[in-house]
Short mmCIF file of C-alpha atoms in Angstrom, two decimals:
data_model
loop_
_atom_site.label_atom_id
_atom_site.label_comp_id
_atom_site.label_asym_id
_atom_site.label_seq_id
_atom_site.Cartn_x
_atom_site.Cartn_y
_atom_site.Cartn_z
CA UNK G 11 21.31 -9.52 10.93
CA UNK G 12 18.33 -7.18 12.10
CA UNK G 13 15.54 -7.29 9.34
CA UNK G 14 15.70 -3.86 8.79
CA UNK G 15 19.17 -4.62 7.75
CA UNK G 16 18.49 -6.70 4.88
CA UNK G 17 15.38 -4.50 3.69
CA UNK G 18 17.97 -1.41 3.25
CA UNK G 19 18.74 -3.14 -0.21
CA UNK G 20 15.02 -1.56 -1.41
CA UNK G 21 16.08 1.73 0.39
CA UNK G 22 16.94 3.02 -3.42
CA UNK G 23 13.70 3.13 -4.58
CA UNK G 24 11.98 5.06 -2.06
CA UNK G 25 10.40 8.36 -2.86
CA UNK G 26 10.57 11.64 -1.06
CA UNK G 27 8.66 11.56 1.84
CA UNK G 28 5.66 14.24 2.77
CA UNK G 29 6.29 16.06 6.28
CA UNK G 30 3.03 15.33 8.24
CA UNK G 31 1.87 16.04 11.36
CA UNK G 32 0.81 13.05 13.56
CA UNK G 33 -2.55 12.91 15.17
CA UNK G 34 -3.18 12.16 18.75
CA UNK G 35 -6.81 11.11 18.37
CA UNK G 36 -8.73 9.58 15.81
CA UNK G 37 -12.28 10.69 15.87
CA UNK G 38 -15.49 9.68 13.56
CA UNK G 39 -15.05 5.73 12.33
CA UNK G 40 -12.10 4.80 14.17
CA UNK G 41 -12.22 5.37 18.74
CA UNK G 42 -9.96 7.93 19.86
CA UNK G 43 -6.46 6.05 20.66
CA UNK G 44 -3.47 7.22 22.74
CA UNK G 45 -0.01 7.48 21.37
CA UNK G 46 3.14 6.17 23.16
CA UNK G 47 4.68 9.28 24.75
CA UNK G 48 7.62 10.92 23.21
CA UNK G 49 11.05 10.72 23.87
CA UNK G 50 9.88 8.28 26.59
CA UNK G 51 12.81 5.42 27.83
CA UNK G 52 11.70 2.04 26.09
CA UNK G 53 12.49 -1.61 26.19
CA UNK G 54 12.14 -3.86 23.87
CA UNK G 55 11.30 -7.53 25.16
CA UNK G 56 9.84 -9.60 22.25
CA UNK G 57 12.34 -12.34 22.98
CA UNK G 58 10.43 -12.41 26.42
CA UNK G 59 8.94 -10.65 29.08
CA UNK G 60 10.86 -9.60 32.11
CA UNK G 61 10.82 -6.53 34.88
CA UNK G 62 11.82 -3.57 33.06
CA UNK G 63 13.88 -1.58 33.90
CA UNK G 64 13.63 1.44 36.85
CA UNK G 65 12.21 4.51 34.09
CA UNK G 66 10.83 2.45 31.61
CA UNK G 67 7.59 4.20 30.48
CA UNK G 68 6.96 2.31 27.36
CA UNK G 69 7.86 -1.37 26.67
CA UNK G 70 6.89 -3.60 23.44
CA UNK G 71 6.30 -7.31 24.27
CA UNK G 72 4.53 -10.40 21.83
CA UNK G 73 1.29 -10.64 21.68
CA UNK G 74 1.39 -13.86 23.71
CA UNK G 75 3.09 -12.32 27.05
CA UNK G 76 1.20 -10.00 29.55
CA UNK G 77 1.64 -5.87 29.26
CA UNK G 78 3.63 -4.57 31.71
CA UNK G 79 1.76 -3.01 34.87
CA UNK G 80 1.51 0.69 34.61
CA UNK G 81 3.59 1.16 31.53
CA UNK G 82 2.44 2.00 27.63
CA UNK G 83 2.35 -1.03 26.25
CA UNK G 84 3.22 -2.34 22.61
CA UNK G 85 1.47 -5.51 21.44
CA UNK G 86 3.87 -7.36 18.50
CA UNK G 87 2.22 -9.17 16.03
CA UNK G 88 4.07 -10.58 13.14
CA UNK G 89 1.13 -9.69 10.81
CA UNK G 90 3.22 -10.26 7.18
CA UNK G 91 4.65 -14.01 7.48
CA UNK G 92 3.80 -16.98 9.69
CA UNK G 93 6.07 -18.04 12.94
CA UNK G 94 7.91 -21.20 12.86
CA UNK G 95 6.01 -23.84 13.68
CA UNK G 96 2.80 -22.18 13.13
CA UNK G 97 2.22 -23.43 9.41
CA UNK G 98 -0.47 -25.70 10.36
CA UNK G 99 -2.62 -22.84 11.90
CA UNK G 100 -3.12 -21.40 8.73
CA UNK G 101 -5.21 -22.42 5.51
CA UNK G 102 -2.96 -23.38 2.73
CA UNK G 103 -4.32 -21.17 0.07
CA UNK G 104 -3.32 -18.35 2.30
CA UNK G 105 0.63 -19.37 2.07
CA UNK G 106 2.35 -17.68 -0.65
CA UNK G 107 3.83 -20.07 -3.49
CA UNK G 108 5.74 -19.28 -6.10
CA UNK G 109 4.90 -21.01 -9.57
CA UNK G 110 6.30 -24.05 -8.77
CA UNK G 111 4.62 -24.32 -5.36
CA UNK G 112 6.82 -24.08 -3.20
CA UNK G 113 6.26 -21.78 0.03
CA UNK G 114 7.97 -18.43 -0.80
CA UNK G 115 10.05 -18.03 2.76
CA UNK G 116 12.09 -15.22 4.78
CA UNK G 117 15.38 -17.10 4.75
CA UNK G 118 16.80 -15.48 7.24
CA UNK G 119 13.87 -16.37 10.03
CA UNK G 120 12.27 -19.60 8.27
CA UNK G 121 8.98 -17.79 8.26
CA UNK G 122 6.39 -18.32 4.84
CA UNK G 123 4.74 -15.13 3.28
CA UNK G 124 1.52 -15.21 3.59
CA UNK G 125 -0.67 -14.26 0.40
CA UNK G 126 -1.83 -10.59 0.32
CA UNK G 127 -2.15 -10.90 -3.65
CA UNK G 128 -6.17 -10.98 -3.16
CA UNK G 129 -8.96 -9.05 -1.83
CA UNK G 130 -10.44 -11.92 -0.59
CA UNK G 131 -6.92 -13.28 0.86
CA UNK G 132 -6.62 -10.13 2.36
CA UNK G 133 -9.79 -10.12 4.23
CA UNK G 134 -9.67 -13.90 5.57
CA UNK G 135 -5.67 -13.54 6.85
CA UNK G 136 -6.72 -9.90 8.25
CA UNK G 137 -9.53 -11.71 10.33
CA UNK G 138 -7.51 -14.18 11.69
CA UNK G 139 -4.51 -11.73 12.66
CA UNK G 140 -7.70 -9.00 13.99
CA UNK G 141 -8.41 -12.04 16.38
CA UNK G 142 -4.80 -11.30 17.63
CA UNK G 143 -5.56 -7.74 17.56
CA UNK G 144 -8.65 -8.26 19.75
CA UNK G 145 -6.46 -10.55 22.04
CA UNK G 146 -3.83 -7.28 22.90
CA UNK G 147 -6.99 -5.09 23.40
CA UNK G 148 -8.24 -7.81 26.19
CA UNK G 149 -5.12 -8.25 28.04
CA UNK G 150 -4.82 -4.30 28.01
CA UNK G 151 -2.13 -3.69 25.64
CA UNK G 152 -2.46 0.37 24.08
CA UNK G 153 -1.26 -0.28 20.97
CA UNK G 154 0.10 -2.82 18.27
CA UNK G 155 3.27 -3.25 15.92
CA UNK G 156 2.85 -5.36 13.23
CA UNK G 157 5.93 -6.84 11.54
CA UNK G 158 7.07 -7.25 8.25
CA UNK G 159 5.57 -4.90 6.25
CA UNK G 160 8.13 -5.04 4.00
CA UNK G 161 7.64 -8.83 3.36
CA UNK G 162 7.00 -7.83 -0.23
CA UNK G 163 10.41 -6.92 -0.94
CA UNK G 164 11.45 -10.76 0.06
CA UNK G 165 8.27 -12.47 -2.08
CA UNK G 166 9.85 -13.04 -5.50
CA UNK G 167 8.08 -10.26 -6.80
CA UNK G 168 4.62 -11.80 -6.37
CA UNK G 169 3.60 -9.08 -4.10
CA UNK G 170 3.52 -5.13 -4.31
CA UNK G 171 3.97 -2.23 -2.07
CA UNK G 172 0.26 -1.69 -2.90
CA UNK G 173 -0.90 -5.35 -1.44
CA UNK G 174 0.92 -4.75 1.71
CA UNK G 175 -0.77 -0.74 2.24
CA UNK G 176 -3.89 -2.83 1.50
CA UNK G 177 -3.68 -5.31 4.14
CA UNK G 178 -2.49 -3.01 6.95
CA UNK G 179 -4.98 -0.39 5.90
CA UNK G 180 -7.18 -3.56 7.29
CA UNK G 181 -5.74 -4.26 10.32
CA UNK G 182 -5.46 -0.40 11.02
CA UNK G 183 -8.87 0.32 10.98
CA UNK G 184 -9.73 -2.44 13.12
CA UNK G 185 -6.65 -1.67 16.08
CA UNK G 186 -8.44 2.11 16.08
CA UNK G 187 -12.04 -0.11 16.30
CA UNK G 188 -10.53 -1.32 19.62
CA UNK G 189 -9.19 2.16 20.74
CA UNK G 190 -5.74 1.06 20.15
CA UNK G 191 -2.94 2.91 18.12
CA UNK G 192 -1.31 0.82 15.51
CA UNK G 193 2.86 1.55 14.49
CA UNK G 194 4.56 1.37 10.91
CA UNK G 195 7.76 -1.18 11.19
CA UNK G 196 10.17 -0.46 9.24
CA UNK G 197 9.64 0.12 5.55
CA UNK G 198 10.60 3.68 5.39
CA UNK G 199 9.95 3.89 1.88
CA UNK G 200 6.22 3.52 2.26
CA UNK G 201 6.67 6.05 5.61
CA UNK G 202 5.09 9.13 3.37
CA UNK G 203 1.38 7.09 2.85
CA UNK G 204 1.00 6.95 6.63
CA UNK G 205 -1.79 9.10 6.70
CA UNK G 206 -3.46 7.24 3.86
CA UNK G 207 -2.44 3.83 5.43
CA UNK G 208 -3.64 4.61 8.98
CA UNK G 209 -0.73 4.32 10.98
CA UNK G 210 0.27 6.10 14.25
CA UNK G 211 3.63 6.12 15.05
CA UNK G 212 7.03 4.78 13.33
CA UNK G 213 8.56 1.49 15.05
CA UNK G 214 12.42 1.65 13.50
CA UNK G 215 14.99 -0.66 13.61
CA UNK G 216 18.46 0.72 13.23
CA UNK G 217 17.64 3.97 11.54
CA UNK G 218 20.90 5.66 13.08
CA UNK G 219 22.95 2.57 11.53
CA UNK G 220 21.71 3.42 8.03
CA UNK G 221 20.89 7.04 8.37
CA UNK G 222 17.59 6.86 8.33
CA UNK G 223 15.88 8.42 11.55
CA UNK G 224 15.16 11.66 9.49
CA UNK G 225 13.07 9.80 6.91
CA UNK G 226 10.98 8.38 9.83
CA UNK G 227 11.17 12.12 11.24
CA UNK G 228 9.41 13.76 8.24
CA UNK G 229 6.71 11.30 8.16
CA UNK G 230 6.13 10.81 12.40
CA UNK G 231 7.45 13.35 13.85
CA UNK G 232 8.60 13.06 17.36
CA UNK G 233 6.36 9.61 17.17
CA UNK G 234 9.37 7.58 16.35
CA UNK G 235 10.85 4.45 18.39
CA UNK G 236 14.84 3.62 17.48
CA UNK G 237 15.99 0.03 18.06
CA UNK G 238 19.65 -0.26 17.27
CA UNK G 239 21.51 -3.62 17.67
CA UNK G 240 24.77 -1.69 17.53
CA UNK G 241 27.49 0.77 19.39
CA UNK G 242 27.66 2.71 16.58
CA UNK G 243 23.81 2.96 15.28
CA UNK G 244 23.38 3.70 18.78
CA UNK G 245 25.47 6.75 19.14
CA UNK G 246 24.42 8.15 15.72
CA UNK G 247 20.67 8.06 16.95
CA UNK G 248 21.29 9.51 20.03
CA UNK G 249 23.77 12.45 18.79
CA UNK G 250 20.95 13.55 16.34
CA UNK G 251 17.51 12.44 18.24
CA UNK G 252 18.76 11.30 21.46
CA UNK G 253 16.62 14.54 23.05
CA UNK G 254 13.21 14.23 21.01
CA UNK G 255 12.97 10.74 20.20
CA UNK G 256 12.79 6.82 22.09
CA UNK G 257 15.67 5.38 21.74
CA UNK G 258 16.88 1.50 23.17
CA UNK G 259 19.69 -0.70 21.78
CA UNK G 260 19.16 -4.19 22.40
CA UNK G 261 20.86 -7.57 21.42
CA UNK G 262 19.50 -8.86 18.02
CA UNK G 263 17.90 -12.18 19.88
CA UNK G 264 15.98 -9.73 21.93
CA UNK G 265 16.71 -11.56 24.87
CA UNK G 266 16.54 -10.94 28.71
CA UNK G 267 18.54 -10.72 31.63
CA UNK G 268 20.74 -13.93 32.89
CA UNK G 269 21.37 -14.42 29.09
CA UNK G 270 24.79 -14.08 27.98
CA UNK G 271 23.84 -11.84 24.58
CA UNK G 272 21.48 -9.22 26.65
CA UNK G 273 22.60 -6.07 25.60
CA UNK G 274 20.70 -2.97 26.87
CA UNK G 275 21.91 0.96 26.05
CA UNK G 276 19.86 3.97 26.00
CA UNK G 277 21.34 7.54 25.29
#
């Protein structure tokens, strides 16, 4: 299951989304950034980096592996929740517990929340994951995604919509510090504060499975990226977008050639 998949559940409560147009630039506080080109051919390698393929222009890779030479490259960061095995990297007051103390955790990738319920919280787990930020910007990346922004939906109601705008407002203004743009994953129901947010572009995982690319649309424009992990999302996003927007299914492990899952299908 992709983890846009399980965050369609909240799709119900989403509110009409404003049609905006997206800026290129950012001027005044923030460095001018660059966007990832439009209805560009994209691969997604955050289960590892490997030669992409011939016509690749943009690729997305973790924030650990090296950008691809002479490509627009996507730095992932999973901003929201903490990796396995990473626990120990982070203070403990900045894991989210529930009110018996126990770590509030994504079942479905064994990853704890972290605790956006706080100004303060907000500002000491933004500094840590701005270190990542500054890390992309060094190793030449032109832009981040950070994952998860939805994590709110899977916290036991202990955190809002409102937290999580918070927080990325944070790391937003910081990725434009460094001259890099910064995408919205998922969480089309918080697409139509974009603007307000200070995001750039619309990272979306299987938005033709669930019929949502138009959502993303109204919000992004043309800046949209599709990952489906299906035949059939596939097709869907490339009979209605397949000539103005990025589109790339991949396996769900996101994993690379040689493996026996890798999947790779453009339009």
């Amino acid at each position: 299951m992709s983890r846009l998949t399980r965050r369609l559940l909240f799709a119900a409560a989403a509110t009409a989304l404003a049609v905006t147009v997206p800026l290129l630039s950012r001027t005044s506080a923030d460095a001018a950034v660059t966007l990832p080109p439009t209805h560009a051919k994209f691969d997604y390698q955050i289960g590892g980096a490997y030669t992409p393929p011939a016509g690749v222009q943009v690729v997305t890779r973790d924030r650990t592996a090296a950008p691809a030479a002479g490509l627009y490259n996507i730095c992932y960061v999973n901003a929201f929740q903490v990796q396995p095995g990473e626990q120990g990297d982070w203070a403990a007051d900045l894991l989210l517990r529930d009110a018996a103390g126990n770590l509030v955790i994504d079942e479905d990738w064994g990853e704890p929340l972290l605790d956006l319920r706080t100004a303060d919280k907000r500002n000491r787990i933004a500094a840590k994951v701005n270190g990542w930020i500054d890390g992309c910007a060094t190793k030449g990346y032109q832009a981040i995604e950070p994952d998860n922004y939805d994590s709110y939906t899977r916290s036991k109601k202990l955190l809002t919509a409102t937290q999580a705008e918070a927080y990325l407002t944070l790391l937003a203004g910081h990725a434009h510090s460094k001259s890099l743009a910064i995408g919205q994953k998922n969480t089309v129901e918080l697409a139509g504060d974009r603007q307000a947010v200070g995001l750039d572009f619309a990272v979306a995982e299987e938005c033709g499975q669930y019929d949502e690319c138009g959502d993303y649309v109204d919000a992004f424009g043309n800046n949209v990226i599709v990952i489906e992990y299906t035949d059939k999302g596939r097709r869907t996003a490339c009979s209605q977008y397949g000539g103005t927007l990025s589109i790339v299914q991949r396996d769900v492990d996101v994993s690379v050639p040689g493996d026996s899952s890798y999947v790779r299908k453009t339009c």
